[in-house]
Coordinates of C-alpha atoms in Angstrom, one line a residue:
Chain A
M1 CA 0.0 0.0 0.0
A2 CA 1.3 3.5 -0.9
V3 CA 2.1 5.7 2.1
S4 CA -0.8 8.1 1.4
D5 CA -3.2 5.2 1.1
E6 CA -1.9 3.9 4.4
L7 CA -2.5 7.2 6.1
G8 CA -6.0 7.2 4.8
A9 CA -6.6 3.6 5.9
L10 CA -5.2 4.4 9.4
T11 CA -7.5 7.4 9.7
R12 CA -10.4 5.3 8.7
A13 CA -9.3 2.6 11.1
F14 CA -9.7 5.2 13.9
S15 CA -12.9 6.7 12.7
G16 CA -16.5 5.6 13.1
L17 CA -17.7 3.0 15.5
G18 CA -15.2 0.6 16.8
V19 CA -11.6 0.3 15.4
D20 CA -10.3 -1.7 12.5
E21 CA -7.9 -4.0 14.5
K22 CA -6.5 -5.7 11.4
A23 CA -5.6 -2.4 9.7
L24 CA -4.0 -1.1 12.9
I25 CA -1.9 -4.2 13.2
S26 CA -0.9 -4.4 9.6
I27 CA -0.1 -0.7 9.2
L28 CA 1.1 0.6 12.5
G29 CA 2.7 -2.7 13.4
K30 CA 5.3 -2.4 10.7
W31 CA 6.0 1.3 10.8
H32 CA 9.5 2.4 11.9
P33 CA 9.9 5.3 14.3
E34 CA 10.3 7.8 11.5
Q35 CA 7.1 6.7 9.9
R36 CA 5.2 7.0 13.1
Q37 CA 6.6 10.5 13.6
T38 CA 5.5 11.5 10.1
Y39 CA 2.0 10.2 11.1
R40 CA 2.0 12.2 14.3
K41 CA 3.2 15.4 12.6
G42 CA 0.7 15.0 9.8
T43 CA -2.3 14.3 11.9
R44 CA -3.2 17.5 13.7
D45 CA -6.6 16.1 14.8
F46 CA -5.0 13.6 17.1
F47 CA -1.6 15.1 18.0
I48 CA -0.7 18.6 19.2
E49 CA 2.7 20.2 19.0
D50 CA 3.9 20.5 22.6
E51 CA 5.9 23.6 23.6
R52 CA 8.8 21.3 24.5
Q53 CA 9.1 20.1 20.9
F54 CA 7.3 16.8 20.7
E55 CA 4.0 15.7 19.3
R56 CA 1.5 14.8 22.0
W57 CA -1.6 12.8 21.8
D58 CA -4.6 15.0 22.3
D59 CA -6.3 13.9 25.6
Y60 CA -9.8 14.2 24.2
H61 CA -9.0 11.9 21.3
V62 CA -7.3 9.3 23.6
I63 CA -10.5 9.2 25.5
Q64 CA -12.5 8.9 22.3
L65 CA -10.2 6.1 21.3
Q66 CA -10.8 4.3 24.5
H67 CA -14.6 4.3 23.8
E68 CA -14.0 3.0 20.3
F69 CA -11.6 0.2 21.4
L70 CA -14.1 -0.8 24.2
R71 CA -17.1 -0.7 22.0
F72 CA -16.7 -4.4 21.0
K73 CA -16.1 -5.4 24.6
H74 CA -19.2 -3.6 25.7
A75 CA -21.3 -5.2 23.0
I76 CA -20.1 -8.7 23.9
V77 CA -20.7 -8.2 27.6
L78 CA -24.1 -6.7 27.0
W79 CA -25.0 -9.5 24.6
T80 CA -23.9 -12.3 27.0
M81 CA -25.8 -10.8 30.0
H82 CA -29.1 -12.2 31.2
P83 CA -31.8 -9.9 29.6
W84 CA -33.0 -9.0 33.1
E85 CA -29.6 -7.8 34.3
R86 CA -29.1 -6.0 30.9
D87 CA -32.4 -4.1 31.2
A88 CA -31.8 -3.3 34.9
R89 CA -28.4 -1.9 34.1
L90 CA -29.7 0.1 31.1
L91 CA -32.4 1.6 33.3
K92 CA -29.9 2.6 35.9
E93 CA -27.6 4.1 33.3
A94 CA -30.5 6.0 31.8
L95 CA -31.0 7.7 35.1
H96 CA -27.4 8.5 35.9
K97 CA -25.4 8.5 32.7
G98 CA -26.4 11.6 30.8
P99 CA -29.1 11.3 31.9
Q100 CA -31.1 9.8 29.1
H101 CA -34.6 9.6 30.2
K102 CA -35.8 8.5 26.8
V103 CA -34.0 5.2 27.3
L104 CA -36.3 4.7 30.4
V105 CA -39.2 5.0 28.0
E106 CA -37.6 2.7 25.5
V107 CA -36.9 -0.1 28.0
A108 CA -40.2 0.2 29.8
C109 CA -42.3 0.3 26.7
T110 CA -40.7 -2.2 24.3
R111 CA -40.2 -5.1 26.6
L112 CA -42.8 -7.8 27.3
S113 CA -44.6 -7.4 30.7
D114 CA -42.7 -10.3 32.2
E115 CA -39.4 -9.1 30.9
L116 CA -40.0 -5.7 32.5
L117 CA -40.9 -7.5 35.7
G118 CA -37.6 -9.5 35.5
A119 CA -35.7 -6.3 35.0
R120 CA -37.3 -4.9 38.2
K121 CA -36.3 -8.0 40.1
A122 CA -32.7 -7.8 38.8
Y123 CA -32.7 -4.1 39.8
H124 CA -33.4 -5.1 43.4
S125 CA -30.5 -7.5 43.3
L126 CA -28.1 -5.2 41.6
F127 CA -28.9 -1.9 43.3
D128 CA -30.7 -2.7 46.6
Q129 CA -33.5 -0.4 45.6
S130 CA -36.6 -0.6 43.4
V131 CA -36.4 1.0 40.0
E132 CA -39.5 3.1 40.7
E133 CA -38.0 4.6 43.8
D134 CA -34.8 5.6 41.9
V135 CA -36.8 7.0 39.0
A136 CA -39.1 8.9 41.3
F137 CA -36.3 10.3 43.4
G138 CA -34.0 11.1 40.5
I139 CA -36.4 13.0 38.3
R140 CA -37.9 16.3 39.3
G141 CA -39.6 17.5 36.2
P142 CA -43.2 17.1 34.9
E143 CA -42.2 13.8 33.3
R144 CA -41.7 12.2 36.7
K145 CA -45.2 10.8 37.0
L146 CA -45.2 9.4 33.5
L147 CA -41.8 7.7 33.8
V148 CA -42.6 6.2 37.2
A149 CA -45.9 4.8 35.8
L150 CA -44.1 3.4 32.7
V151 CA -41.5 1.5 34.7
S152 CA -44.2 0.2 37.1
S153 CA -46.6 -1.1 34.4
Y154 CA -47.5 -4.7 34.0
R155 CA -49.6 -4.5 30.9
Y156 CA -52.2 -7.1 30.0
E157 CA -50.8 -9.0 27.0
G158 CA -53.8 -10.8 25.6
T159 CA -55.8 -9.8 22.6
K160 CA -59.0 -8.9 24.2
V161 CA -59.8 -5.2 23.7
N162 CA -62.8 -3.0 24.4
E163 CA -63.6 -1.2 21.1
G164 CA -65.9 1.3 22.8
I165 CA -63.4 2.4 25.4
A166 CA -60.7 2.6 22.8
K167 CA -62.9 4.9 20.7
S168 CA -63.7 7.2 23.6
E169 CA -60.0 7.3 24.7
A170 CA -59.0 8.3 21.1
K171 CA -61.6 11.1 21.2
F172 CA -60.3 12.2 24.5
L173 CA -56.7 12.3 23.3
S174 CA -57.8 14.3 20.3
S175 CA -59.4 17.0 22.3
A176 CA -56.7 17.0 24.9
I177 CA -54.0 17.5 22.2
K178 CA -56.0 20.3 20.6
G179 CA -56.6 22.0 23.9
A180 CA -52.9 21.8 24.9
A181 CA -51.8 23.2 21.5
G182 CA -48.4 24.6 21.8
N183 CA -48.4 24.7 25.6
K184 CA -46.7 21.4 25.8
N185 CA -48.2 20.4 29.1
L186 CA -50.0 17.2 28.2
L187 CA -47.7 15.5 30.7
E188 CA -49.7 17.2 33.5
N189 CA -52.9 15.7 32.1
E190 CA -53.7 12.7 34.4
E191 CA -56.0 11.1 31.9
V192 CA -53.4 11.1 29.1
V193 CA -50.9 9.6 31.5
R194 CA -53.4 7.0 32.6
I195 CA -54.2 5.9 29.1
V196 CA -50.6 5.5 27.8
A197 CA -49.2 4.1 31.1
T198 CA -51.8 1.5 31.9
R199 CA -53.6 0.3 28.7
S200 CA -52.4 -2.8 26.9
K201 CA -50.5 -2.5 23.6
P202 CA -53.3 -4.0 21.5
H203 CA -55.7 -1.5 23.1
L204 CA -53.4 1.4 22.4
T205 CA -53.0 0.2 18.8
L206 CA -56.7 0.4 18.5
V207 CA -56.7 3.9 20.1
Y208 CA -54.0 4.9 17.6
N209 CA -56.1 3.7 14.6
H210 CA -59.2 5.4 15.9
Y211 CA -57.3 8.6 16.4
K212 CA -56.3 8.5 12.7
E213 CA -59.9 8.0 11.7
I214 CA -61.2 10.8 13.9
T215 CA -58.5 13.4 13.2
G216 CA -56.9 12.3 10.0
N217 CA -53.5 12.5 11.7
Y218 CA -51.2 10.0 13.4
L219 CA -51.2 10.3 17.2
D220 CA -47.4 10.3 17.5
E221 CA -47.0 13.0 14.9
D222 CA -49.5 15.2 16.8
L223 CA -47.5 14.6 19.9
E224 CA -44.4 16.3 18.3
G225 CA -42.7 18.4 20.9
E226 CA -44.5 16.7 23.8
L227 CA -41.7 15.6 26.0
Y228 CA -41.6 11.8 26.3
L229 CA -45.2 11.3 25.2
Q230 CA -44.3 11.0 21.6
E231 CA -41.6 8.4 22.3
T232 CA -44.0 6.6 24.6
V233 CA -46.6 6.2 21.9
Q234 CA -44.0 5.3 19.3
C235 CA -42.4 2.6 21.5
L236 CA -45.8 1.1 22.4
C237 CA -47.4 1.3 18.9
K238 CA -44.6 1.3 16.3
P239 CA -41.4 0.1 18.0
Q240 CA -39.5 -0.9 14.8
E241 CA -40.1 2.6 13.4
Y242 CA -38.9 4.1 16.7
F243 CA -35.8 2.0 16.8
S244 CA -35.0 2.7 13.1
K245 CA -35.1 6.4 13.9
V246 CA -32.9 6.2 16.9
L247 CA -30.4 3.9 15.1
D248 CA -30.1 6.2 12.2
A249 CA -29.6 9.3 14.3
S250 CA -26.9 7.4 16.3
M251 CA -25.0 6.5 13.2
R252 CA -24.6 10.0 11.8
P253 CA -21.0 11.4 11.9
D254 CA -20.0 13.5 14.9
V255 CA -22.6 12.5 17.4
D256 CA -21.7 12.3 21.0
E257 CA -20.7 9.1 22.8
L258 CA -24.0 8.6 24.5
K259 CA -25.8 8.7 21.2
K260 CA -23.3 6.3 19.7
E261 CA -24.0 3.8 22.5
A262 CA -27.5 3.5 21.2
V263 CA -26.3 1.4 18.3
T264 CA -25.0 -1.4 20.6
R265 CA -28.0 -1.1 22.8
I266 CA -30.6 -1.4 20.1
I267 CA -28.9 -4.1 18.1
V268 CA -28.1 -6.2 21.1
T269 CA -31.6 -5.9 22.7
R270 CA -33.5 -6.4 19.4
A271 CA -31.4 -9.1 17.8
D272 CA -33.6 -11.9 19.2
V273 CA -36.9 -10.0 19.2
D274 CA -37.7 -8.2 16.0
M275 CA -34.6 -7.8 14.0
K276 CA -36.2 -8.8 10.7
L277 CA -38.9 -6.3 11.0
L278 CA -36.4 -3.7 12.2
K279 CA -34.4 -4.2 9.0
Q280 CA -37.4 -3.9 6.8
E281 CA -38.5 -0.7 8.5
Y282 CA -35.0 0.8 8.3
N283 CA -34.7 0.0 4.6
H284 CA -38.2 1.4 4.0
K285 CA -37.4 4.6 5.8
Y286 CA -33.9 5.3 4.7
G287 CA -33.5 3.6 1.4
V288 CA -30.4 1.7 2.5
S289 CA -30.1 -1.7 4.1
L290 CA -29.1 -1.8 7.8
P291 CA -26.2 -4.2 7.2
N292 CA -24.8 -1.8 4.5
K293 CA -25.1 1.1 6.8
I294 CA -23.3 -0.7 9.5
E295 CA -20.5 -1.7 7.0
D296 CA -20.2 2.0 6.3
V297 CA -19.9 3.4 9.8
A298 CA -18.4 0.7 11.9
N299 CA -15.0 -1.0 12.0
G300 CA -13.3 -4.2 12.8
N301 CA -14.5 -6.8 15.4
Y302 CA -17.3 -4.4 16.5
R303 CA -18.6 -4.2 13.0
D304 CA -18.4 -7.9 12.4
F305 CA -20.2 -8.6 15.6
L306 CA -23.0 -6.2 14.8
L307 CA -23.4 -7.7 11.4
T308 CA -23.7 -11.2 12.9
L309 CA -26.4 -10.1 15.2
V310 CA -28.2 -8.2 12.5
A311 CA -28.2 -11.3 10.3
R312 CA -30.4 -13.1 12.8
G313 CA -33.8 -13.8 11.6
D314 CA -32.7 -13.9 8.0
Chain B
M1 CA -74.1 -32.6 47.1
E2 CA -76.1 -32.4 50.3
N3 CA -76.1 -29.0 52.0
N4 CA -74.5 -30.2 55.2
E5 CA -72.8 -27.1 56.1
A6 CA -71.2 -28.3 59.3
L7 CA -69.5 -31.0 57.3
I8 CA -68.4 -28.5 54.7
I9 CA -66.9 -26.3 57.4
Q10 CA -65.2 -29.2 58.9
I11 CA -63.7 -30.3 55.6
L12 CA -62.7 -27.0 54.1
A13 CA -61.9 -24.7 57.1
H14 CA -59.1 -26.9 58.3
R15 CA -57.3 -27.3 55.0
N16 CA -54.4 -25.2 53.8
A17 CA -54.2 -23.5 50.4
A18 CA -52.5 -26.5 48.7
Q19 CA -55.0 -28.9 50.0
L20 CA -57.9 -26.7 49.0
K21 CA -56.5 -26.5 45.5
L22 CA -56.4 -30.3 45.3
I23 CA -60.0 -30.5 46.6
R24 CA -61.2 -28.1 43.9
E25 CA -59.4 -29.9 41.2
T26 CA -60.7 -33.3 42.3
Y27 CA -64.2 -32.0 42.5
A28 CA -64.0 -30.5 39.0
A29 CA -62.6 -33.7 37.6
T30 CA -65.3 -35.8 39.3
Y31 CA -68.4 -33.7 38.8
G32 CA -67.4 -31.6 35.8
E33 CA -68.0 -28.3 37.5
D34 CA -66.2 -25.8 39.7
L35 CA -66.9 -26.2 43.4
L36 CA -67.4 -22.4 43.4
K37 CA -69.8 -21.6 40.7
D38 CA -71.1 -18.1 40.2
L39 CA -68.9 -16.1 42.5
D40 CA -70.6 -12.9 41.7
S41 CA -74.0 -13.7 43.1
E42 CA -75.1 -10.9 45.5
L43 CA -77.4 -13.4 47.3
W44 CA -74.5 -15.0 49.0
S45 CA -74.9 -15.0 52.8
D46 CA -72.0 -14.0 54.9
F47 CA -71.3 -17.7 55.4
Q48 CA -71.3 -18.6 51.8
R49 CA -69.1 -15.6 50.9
A50 CA -66.6 -16.5 53.6
L51 CA -66.5 -20.1 52.4
L52 CA -66.1 -19.1 48.8
L53 CA -63.3 -16.7 49.5
W54 CA -61.6 -19.2 51.7
T55 CA -61.6 -21.9 49.0
L56 CA -59.9 -19.6 46.5
D57 CA -56.2 -19.6 46.6
P58 CA -54.7 -16.4 48.1
T59 CA -53.7 -15.0 44.7
E60 CA -57.1 -15.6 43.1
R61 CA -58.7 -14.3 46.2
D62 CA -56.8 -11.0 46.1
A63 CA -57.5 -10.6 42.4
Y64 CA -61.2 -11.2 43.0
L65 CA -61.3 -8.7 45.9
V66 CA -59.6 -6.0 43.9
N67 CA -61.9 -6.5 40.9
E68 CA -64.9 -6.4 43.1
A69 CA -63.7 -3.3 44.8
N70 CA -63.3 -1.6 41.4
K71 CA -67.0 -2.1 40.8
Q72 CA -68.2 -0.8 44.1
L73 CA -68.8 2.8 45.0
T74 CA -67.8 2.9 48.7
S75 CA -65.1 1.4 50.9
S76 CA -63.5 -0.1 47.8
N77 CA -60.5 2.2 48.0
W78 CA -59.7 0.7 51.4
V79 CA -59.7 -2.9 50.1
I80 CA -57.4 -1.9 47.2
M81 CA -55.0 -0.1 49.6
E82 CA -55.1 -3.0 52.1
I83 CA -54.1 -5.6 49.5
A84 CA -51.5 -3.4 47.8
C85 CA -49.8 -2.5 51.1
T86 CA -49.9 -5.7 53.2
R87 CA -48.9 -8.3 50.6
S88 CA -45.2 -9.0 49.8
S89 CA -43.8 -7.5 46.6
N90 CA -43.8 -11.0 45.0
D91 CA -47.3 -11.8 46.2
L92 CA -48.7 -8.5 44.9
F93 CA -47.2 -9.3 41.5
L94 CA -48.7 -12.7 41.5
V95 CA -52.1 -11.0 42.1
R96 CA -51.4 -8.8 39.1
K97 CA -50.6 -11.8 36.9
E98 CA -53.7 -13.6 38.1
Y99 CA -55.8 -10.4 37.3
H100 CA -54.6 -10.6 33.7
A101 CA -55.7 -14.2 33.4
R102 CA -59.0 -13.7 35.1
Y103 CA -60.2 -10.4 33.9
K104 CA -58.2 -9.8 30.6
R105 CA -57.0 -6.4 31.7
S106 CA -54.3 -5.2 34.0
L107 CA -55.0 -4.5 37.6
E108 CA -53.6 -1.0 37.4
E109 CA -55.6 -0.1 34.4
D110 CA -58.8 -1.0 36.1
V111 CA -57.9 0.8 39.3
A112 CA -56.8 3.9 37.3
Y113 CA -60.0 3.8 35.3
H114 CA -62.3 3.5 38.3
T115 CA -60.7 6.0 40.6
T116 CA -60.2 9.8 40.4
G117 CA -58.3 12.6 41.9
D118 CA -56.3 12.1 45.0
Y119 CA -57.4 8.5 45.3
R120 CA -56.1 7.6 41.9
K121 CA -52.9 9.5 42.7
L122 CA -52.4 7.3 45.7
L123 CA -53.8 3.9 44.7
V124 CA -52.3 3.4 41.2
P125 CA -48.7 3.7 42.3
L126 CA -49.6 1.6 45.4
V127 CA -50.8 -1.3 43.3
S128 CA -48.0 -0.9 40.8
A129 CA -45.2 -0.9 43.3
F130 CA -42.6 -3.6 43.4
R131 CA -40.9 -2.5 46.6
Y132 CA -37.4 -3.6 47.5
E133 CA -37.6 -6.0 50.4
G134 CA -34.3 -5.8 52.0
D135 CA -33.5 -4.4 55.4
E136 CA -31.0 -1.9 54.3
V137 CA -31.8 1.6 55.3
N138 CA -30.3 4.9 54.2
M139 CA -30.4 7.1 57.4
M140 CA -29.6 10.3 55.6
L141 CA -32.4 9.7 53.2
A142 CA -34.7 8.8 56.1
K143 CA -33.9 12.1 57.8
S144 CA -34.4 14.2 54.7
E145 CA -37.6 12.5 53.7
A146 CA -39.0 12.8 57.2
K147 CA -38.4 16.6 56.8
I148 CA -40.2 16.6 53.4
L149 CA -43.2 14.8 54.9
H150 CA -43.4 17.1 57.8
E151 CA -43.2 20.2 55.5
K152 CA -46.0 19.0 53.3
I153 CA -48.1 18.0 56.2
C154 CA -47.6 21.5 57.8
D155 CA -48.7 22.9 54.5
K156 CA -51.7 20.6 54.5
A157 CA -50.5 19.4 51.1
Y158 CA -51.5 15.8 51.8
N159 CA -51.7 14.8 48.2
H160 CA -48.4 16.3 47.3
E161 CA -46.2 14.5 44.8
E162 CA -43.4 14.0 47.3
V163 CA -45.7 12.5 49.9
I164 CA -47.1 10.1 47.3
R165 CA -43.6 9.4 46.0
I166 CA -42.2 8.5 49.5
L167 CA -45.1 6.3 50.5
T168 CA -45.6 4.5 47.2
T169 CA -42.0 3.7 46.2
R170 CA -39.8 3.4 49.3
S171 CA -39.2 0.0 50.8
K172 CA -41.1 -0.8 54.0
A173 CA -37.9 -0.8 56.0
Q174 CA -37.0 2.6 54.6
I175 CA -40.5 4.0 55.4
N176 CA -40.2 2.7 59.0
A177 CA -36.9 4.4 59.4
T178 CA -38.3 7.6 57.9
L179 CA -41.3 7.6 60.3
N180 CA -39.0 7.0 63.3
Q181 CA -37.0 10.0 62.2
Y182 CA -40.2 11.9 61.8
N183 CA -41.2 11.1 65.4
S184 CA -37.8 12.0 66.9
Q185 CA -37.4 15.2 64.9
F186 CA -40.9 16.6 65.2
G187 CA -42.2 15.1 68.4
N188 CA -45.3 13.5 67.0
A189 CA -46.0 10.2 65.2
I190 CA -46.9 11.1 61.6
N191 CA -50.5 9.7 61.9
K192 CA -51.1 12.0 64.8
D193 CA -50.2 15.0 62.6
L194 CA -52.4 13.5 59.8
K195 CA -55.5 13.7 62.1
S196 CA -56.3 17.3 61.4
D197 CA -59.7 16.6 59.8
P198 CA -61.4 13.5 61.2
K199 CA -64.1 13.7 58.4
D200 CA -61.6 13.7 55.6
D201 CA -61.8 10.3 53.9
Y202 CA -58.6 10.7 51.9
L203 CA -56.7 11.5 55.1
S204 CA -58.1 8.4 56.8
L205 CA -56.9 6.4 53.8
L206 CA -53.5 8.0 54.0
R207 CA -53.2 7.1 57.7
A208 CA -54.4 3.6 57.0
T209 CA -51.8 3.3 54.2
I210 CA -49.0 4.2 56.5
K211 CA -50.3 1.8 59.1
C212 CA -50.6 -1.1 56.6
L213 CA -47.0 -0.5 55.4
T214 CA -45.5 -0.3 58.9
R215 CA -47.8 -2.1 61.4
P216 CA -50.2 -4.3 59.5
E217 CA -51.3 -6.2 62.6
K218 CA -52.5 -2.9 64.2
Y219 CA -54.4 -2.0 61.0
F220 CA -56.1 -5.4 60.9
E221 CA -56.9 -5.2 64.6
K222 CA -58.6 -1.8 64.1
T223 CA -60.4 -3.0 61.0
L224 CA -61.7 -6.0 62.9
R225 CA -62.7 -4.0 65.9
L226 CA -64.7 -1.5 63.8
A227 CA -66.4 -4.3 61.9
I228 CA -67.3 -6.3 65.0
N229 CA -68.7 -3.1 66.7
K230 CA -70.5 -2.2 63.5
L231 CA -68.7 1.1 63.4
G232 CA -67.0 0.8 60.0
K233 CA -68.6 1.4 56.6
D234 CA -67.0 -1.8 55.3
E235 CA -69.6 -4.5 55.6
W236 CA -67.5 -7.3 54.5
A237 CA -64.4 -6.4 56.5
L238 CA -64.8 -9.1 59.0
T239 CA -65.0 -11.8 56.4
R240 CA -62.2 -10.4 54.3
V241 CA -59.7 -9.8 57.1
V242 CA -60.3 -13.3 58.7
V243 CA -60.1 -15.1 55.4
T244 CA -57.1 -13.3 54.0
Q245 CA -55.1 -13.4 57.2
A246 CA -56.0 -16.8 58.4
E247 CA -52.9 -18.5 57.0
V248 CA -50.7 -15.4 57.2
N249 CA -50.7 -13.3 60.3
M250 CA -53.6 -14.3 62.5
Q251 CA -51.6 -15.1 65.6
C252 CA -50.1 -11.6 65.6
I253 CA -53.5 -10.1 65.0
K254 CA -55.1 -12.1 67.8
E255 CA -52.4 -10.9 70.2
E256 CA -52.9 -7.3 69.1
Y257 CA -56.6 -7.6 69.5
H258 CA -56.4 -9.1 73.0
K259 CA -53.9 -6.4 74.0
R260 CA -56.1 -3.6 72.7
N261 CA -59.5 -4.8 73.7
S262 CA -58.9 -7.0 76.8
V263 CA -61.0 -9.7 75.2
P264 CA -59.9 -12.5 72.9
L265 CA -60.8 -12.2 69.3
E266 CA -62.7 -15.5 69.4
R267 CA -65.0 -14.2 72.1
A268 CA -65.6 -10.9 70.2
I269 CA -66.4 -12.8 67.0
A270 CA -68.7 -15.2 68.8
G271 CA -70.5 -12.3 70.3
D272 CA -71.1 -10.6 67.0
T273 CA -71.9 -13.6 64.7
S274 CA -73.9 -16.7 64.8
G275 CA -74.5 -20.1 63.2
D276 CA -72.4 -21.4 60.3
Y277 CA -70.8 -18.1 59.7
E278 CA -69.5 -17.9 63.3
N279 CA -68.3 -21.5 63.2
L280 CA -66.4 -20.9 60.0
L281 CA -64.8 -17.7 61.3
L282 CA -63.7 -19.3 64.5
A283 CA -62.3 -22.3 62.7
L284 CA -60.3 -20.0 60.5
I285 CA -58.8 -17.9 63.2
G286 CA -57.8 -21.0 65.1
H287 CA -56.3 -22.3 61.9
E288 CA -52.7 -22.1 62.8
D289 CA -53.4 -24.3 65.8
A290 CA -55.4 -26.8 63.9

């Protein structure tokens, strides 16, 4: 490989999600000290000229590199974990790392009822507290009541629904949304919270459909700007679309570390659940296949591992 | 089957939950119908109702009681609170699972749908809780949450989010520690400070919630006492408490009753009831000795 090609390949090996271990070995491994110095001098992004005349690794980038090297490890550990422990840890992180309260919504609303119960049990074991007491204590804003209710839910999972009630709840939501127009305080509406936090998913799907019939709009679109309510409805009624959206946003260039972690989280937690549907939805929405997108943005072992998981259900 | 109620009492009252389950299964296999047909008949006498409830297994029983409470207009909030607060975290979850199977809806959606205002604010989180059950206590938290409770009570903000949060999410051990702190910091037991308006039903429920979480035997003693003296509004309290506590906490409740009323519970029940109903109740409260 020509030198300039090697520099390009090395930069690529360090860019994106995960690192290209093979490229690092084959290129860096054989470079003599002068070649490495040329690299340092030529890569202003990663190295700064120190006042004492040497090229120093930029601290920020070393930290970034650490994340990228560990991305594969993190994915493996998360994948091997019992799903209950996995979800309990994700819930805890959502509260403290960031925080990322939307992940609370994601876990609480896209798991089966018994899976969420399992996560609550694991939470007791891991953290000596209940998830609801942590969520209630750690969140002060108007979203507290909704989030506590979501993590505490144990939704009915059968197919029996009450058409009449679904119709009236759709009507109610339609007038509540109209009435709140622009004020963005639907979270304070007890009835809205009651409906989304306690009704079964089949029931809410019926509500979603009736809402479309009544208003001509999609419920989640009308909830645009409503903190957490939009995500709640999407996760409960159209999870694959929700996951596709989050995945795509996380794979854009120059997003922060927390956003990048969504890629591992979503692929690991959905691989055994609805990966086939997720891929279809992603392709439909973004015009590119999920595996191709991952090939583009991820490197090395991390990329290969993700592709293996994504291939499930084929 | 001949209606020989003394025999029925003799057979059923002295069996434990596992044996009752076997009896019901055998009956169904032999006669092709459930021993307990038509649970919803309002014509059931006290005796029949007690027998029916006793033969259900504890999880089914609690699910049935909550569902019934949702359909009633009065006293029902108390039944829901009682079950939510005095069962263990795992048992409460089993009730929620049973509720799915029996009623094809979730327990919390029904409670939320059938309650309003402050009652809904309190009861929905109570039935949805999965409290940590360890003994660990965070003393700093207990101190600060005691302060919060006191502040809200002084402001008469009895339905405040923080009051609800503390009572509906903290572990029972943590709540106990918090209330001890409350007492030592502010000189009064919290329930004393919550007695500002004796006619306020919500406040009564709040006090009862606190009692159920920390001293359930005292709560059950009082409920029994009111029922026996016909002072409560809860007409089925006697049946419910005896049947649901028979295999659980009856010894403790009897001791508490005797201590408080200077008369054994057996004598009080015998004085207030008669016939088959009396015999069944007495057999049940003596259950642990049988």
